[in-house]
Amino acid sequence: MGSIEVRNPLLSKKLKRTETRLLIIDDNQIRFNQIRDLLTGNEYQVDAVLLDDLQNFEKQLNFNWDLIIFGRAYDLKYEQALSIVRLSKQPDLPMILLKPEDYQPEQYADYIRKGIYDILNLDYPDRFYVGLVRALSFSRMNQTQQHLLEELETVQIQAQSLVEDSNKAVATIQEGIHIQANDDYLKLFGLKSEDEIIGLPLLDLLQPEELNEFKTRFKKISQGQFELGGFEIHSNNPSVAAANPLKLEFLASTSEEDALQLTIDSANAQSSASAEKSPSKPNPLQLLKRELTREPAAANALITFSFAAYEPRILNADWETYMGYFNNIEAFLKEQTRIPLFKLEHDVLVGVIQADSQEILESKLVGLASLSKPQLIQVNQQDYSFNLRIGHSKIDAKLEEAQLEQSIARAFSTPLPVQQQSSEFVLDIPAETLAKTEAAPSLEFSIAGSATLAAAPAETPTPEKAPTPAPAATIPPVSPAATAAPVAMPGSILHALRQCLERGEIHLKYQQLYDKEDTNLYTYEVTSGFIFENKWQDISKILELNEEDELSIKLDRWILVESCKQLHNFITQYPDARLIVNLNRAVLFKDRTFPEFISKLITIIRSKLQHPLTLQFAEEDILLNREDAQKYLRILRDHGAEISIREFGHSMYSEILLREMDTNMVTIHPELATKLNTKTEELQEKISGFLEIKPVNVLLRELNDMTSFANAWNVDARFIQGDYFQKKLDHLIDVQER
């Protein structure tokens, strides 16, 4: 029996016909030559670059690559390279790791989970070659898919524009039935609305004289023989008697799977068209429909963003400022929501939210509510305010384009959901302790201070999983120790802050941390601010607040409650989520009921984590009274919170504080963190000293560019954070969800 040659499609010769671009990170020229020669020896065309430093890696990521191969580098770790690639313009670019010297086979799955595509050993050239080509094949398939999607998008837009600009009668046919038609198609057959034609058989409308011939041809077209798609018929339908013969053209539908697009050209259709019709733009409804069908999901919703209030000055601004205002708001929404958005009007945007379940969809919708607060946008270095009105409509992914407009109209007048409806818990908080707040998604306050929290519905609890209901609890008012300072004068920043608090217009900003150990992926720091005199005010920098203990305590309690609502809602999507909340000193030193308050909040959050909440205080505030701070921080730990110290390490007392305080985390002082880009070894020495005293988690923040973010991998800071990874957002969202 003769031998049979088996070909692996992943080792296709097609890969050899185009240039293979390799970015190789290694400090060994010999290994680089081996890899390149292995491919060229197998007839591959190779363009490879060798580097072993961060600066060149950053530059090279501006170009397109097929693969990254990581060996050894002077100032670059493979985890560091992975994190940078994920945030680049090629986030799915595969990275192969050359077998490390200390590698153990049982570690393989951990490397893959971190994002490595494969681990290959150059000591076995044949196996290395096969693994390399498989990775290359995967990369090319990814690139081809992306390229085809982009081309399809372009073709579909062009096809629709051509149809609209040529004024032809067009309908979509599925299994011989009309499911969609444009105005010209309706006019051709004397119909007034699309409702009259949906569900109508094609034969009933066309009524061809040569019926059997039409049926035979239509059957072949339906099977994909589109070369037969263009022909003429004479119709017996009296509505089109004057338009005979009808010129038909059948093509595959660009908007519906397993459907046909029928175009009819006739004298009647041409005469009814407007000669002055301007060239059409892509139809937002079609783009929405395409987005829904591209990656179908179990739960879907349309979201509308319109304006509840304009900035008055914008109406009298110049054209560049006027358009920049709306364009920058669109950019703001794209950044905040991470969903596809389409412009219906210059001041109305519509988007699609998709989720794996209705519960997760509801959680995502609830999270958007924070965007309804007054906002600021910068145009030409000037700040302008705006207010958004947000609506929604839950829809089916298979929704027809004709029904989209109705769904958008329904979304426009349907507010976001504000409350989950199962397993309610009540927490009574006296009005004098907390300022009155607006209704909120999960936890609502009445004037009397009664707070209701509805747990986000997840799977139906089994007897083993059913949570134990928490009893209603009453928290006493703030201790008299929190003495009130004189009332702030109207027009002052404290007066404005108090008013914003009463209206619930304090902004909470959430910024995701990057965990080098890849275990606490959904940790977010909470900061706060408000708009005063058309400028953003960071609450942590308002020194006057230190003189108003009562306002400071009310504010911190409000921040905690509101951020815990977000967390309670967000754990429906990410059960491992946790918060680090920045607080002022008054709530630590003057509020004697604060520990019980924290305990109840943690109970209400209903996290599966033991410590979902970390309270972060400034080192300078703790130094005011180290003895009391030590006592109160320990009590807070006993009540379920973890403790972090911010602006840490710049004081001569920092090491003493670390020894004395019951803390598990420190955020490095900004001035100390600046050494990251100039004196990294000095910063590492400082951090090493802290870790020798106590094994705390170290956070470096405000890393707003690739260089500082990447350099942070060269010091023993477990968490790194900054705009390069995720900007401060108005609600919780995972930056890595795509």
CSV table of N, CA, C and O in Angstrom, one decimal, residues 24-37 48-52 72 122:
chain,number,residue,atom,x,y,z
A,24,ILE,N,11.4,40.2,18.1
A,24,ILE,CA,12.0,39.2,19.0
A,24,ILE,C,12.7,40.0,20.2
A,24,ILE,O,13.6,40.9,19.9
A,25,ILE,N,12.3,39.7,21.4
A,25,ILE,CA,12.9,40.4,22.5
A,25,ILE,C,13.9,39.4,23.2
A,25,ILE,O,13.5,38.4,23.8
A,26,ASP,N,15.2,39.7,23.0
A,26,ASP,CA,16.2,38.8,23.6
A,26,ASP,C,17.5,39.6,23.6
A,26,ASP,O,17.7,40.6,22.9
A,27,ASP,N,18.4,39.1,24.5
A,27,ASP,CA,19.7,39.7,24.6
A,27,ASP,C,20.8,38.8,23.9
A,27,ASP,O,22.0,39.0,24.2
A,28,ASN,N,20.3,37.9,23.1
A,28,ASN,CA,21.3,36.9,22.5
A,28,ASN,C,21.1,36.9,21.0
A,28,ASN,O,20.1,36.4,20.5
A,29,GLN,N,22.1,37.4,20.3
A,29,GLN,CA,22.1,37.5,18.9
A,29,GLN,C,22.1,36.1,18.2
A,29,GLN,O,21.4,35.9,17.2
A,30,ILE,N,22.7,35.2,18.9
A,30,ILE,CA,22.8,33.8,18.3
A,30,ILE,C,21.4,33.2,18.2
A,30,ILE,O,21.0,32.6,17.2
A,31,ARG,N,20.5,33.3,19.3
A,31,ARG,CA,19.2,32.8,19.3
A,31,ARG,C,18.3,33.5,18.2
A,31,ARG,O,17.5,32.9,17.5
A,32,PHE,N,18.5,34.8,18.1
A,32,PHE,CA,17.8,35.6,17.1
A,32,PHE,C,18.2,35.0,15.7
A,32,PHE,O,17.2,34.7,14.9
A,33,ASN,N,19.4,34.7,15.4
A,33,ASN,CA,19.8,34.2,14.1
A,33,ASN,C,19.2,32.8,13.9
A,33,ASN,O,18.8,32.4,12.8
A,34,GLN,N,19.2,32.0,15.0
A,34,GLN,CA,18.6,30.6,14.9
A,34,GLN,C,17.2,30.7,14.4
A,34,GLN,O,16.8,29.9,13.6
A,35,ILE,N,16.4,31.5,15.1
A,35,ILE,CA,15.0,31.6,14.8
A,35,ILE,C,14.8,32.1,13.3
A,35,ILE,O,14.0,31.5,12.6
A,36,ARG,N,15.5,33.1,13.0
A,36,ARG,CA,15.4,33.7,11.6
A,36,ARG,C,15.8,32.6,10.6
A,36,ARG,O,15.1,32.4,9.6
A,37,ASP,N,16.9,32.0,10.8
A,37,ASP,CA,17.4,31.0,9.9
A,37,ASP,C,16.5,29.8,9.8
A,37,ASP,O,16.4,29.2,8.7
A,48,ALA,N,12.6,40.5,10.7
A,48,ALA,CA,12.6,40.3,12.2
A,48,ALA,C,13.5,41.5,12.8
A,48,ALA,O,14.4,42.0,12.2
A,49,VAL,N,13.0,41.9,13.9
A,49,VAL,CA,13.7,43.0,14.7
A,49,VAL,C,14.1,42.4,16.1
A,49,VAL,O,13.3,41.8,16.7
A,50,LEU,N,15.3,42.6,16.5
A,50,LEU,CA,15.8,42.2,17.8
A,50,LEU,C,16.0,43.4,18.7
A,50,LEU,O,16.6,44.4,18.3
A,51,LEU,N,15.5,43.3,19.9
A,51,LEU,CA,15.6,44.3,20.9
A,51,LEU,C,15.6,43.7,22.3
A,51,LEU,O,15.2,42.6,22.5
A,52,ASP,N,16.1,44.5,23.3
A,52,ASP,CA,16.1,44.0,24.6
A,52,ASP,C,15.9,45.1,25.7
A,52,ASP,O,16.3,45.0,26.8
A,72,ARG,N,15.0,36.9,26.7
A,72,ARG,CA,15.5,37.6,27.9
A,72,ARG,C,15.7,39.1,27.5
A,72,ARG,O,16.0,39.4,26.4
A,122,LEU,N,14.1,26.1,21.9
A,122,LEU,CA,15.0,26.1,20.7
A,122,LEU,C,15.9,24.9,20.7
A,122,LEU,O,16.5,24.7,19.6
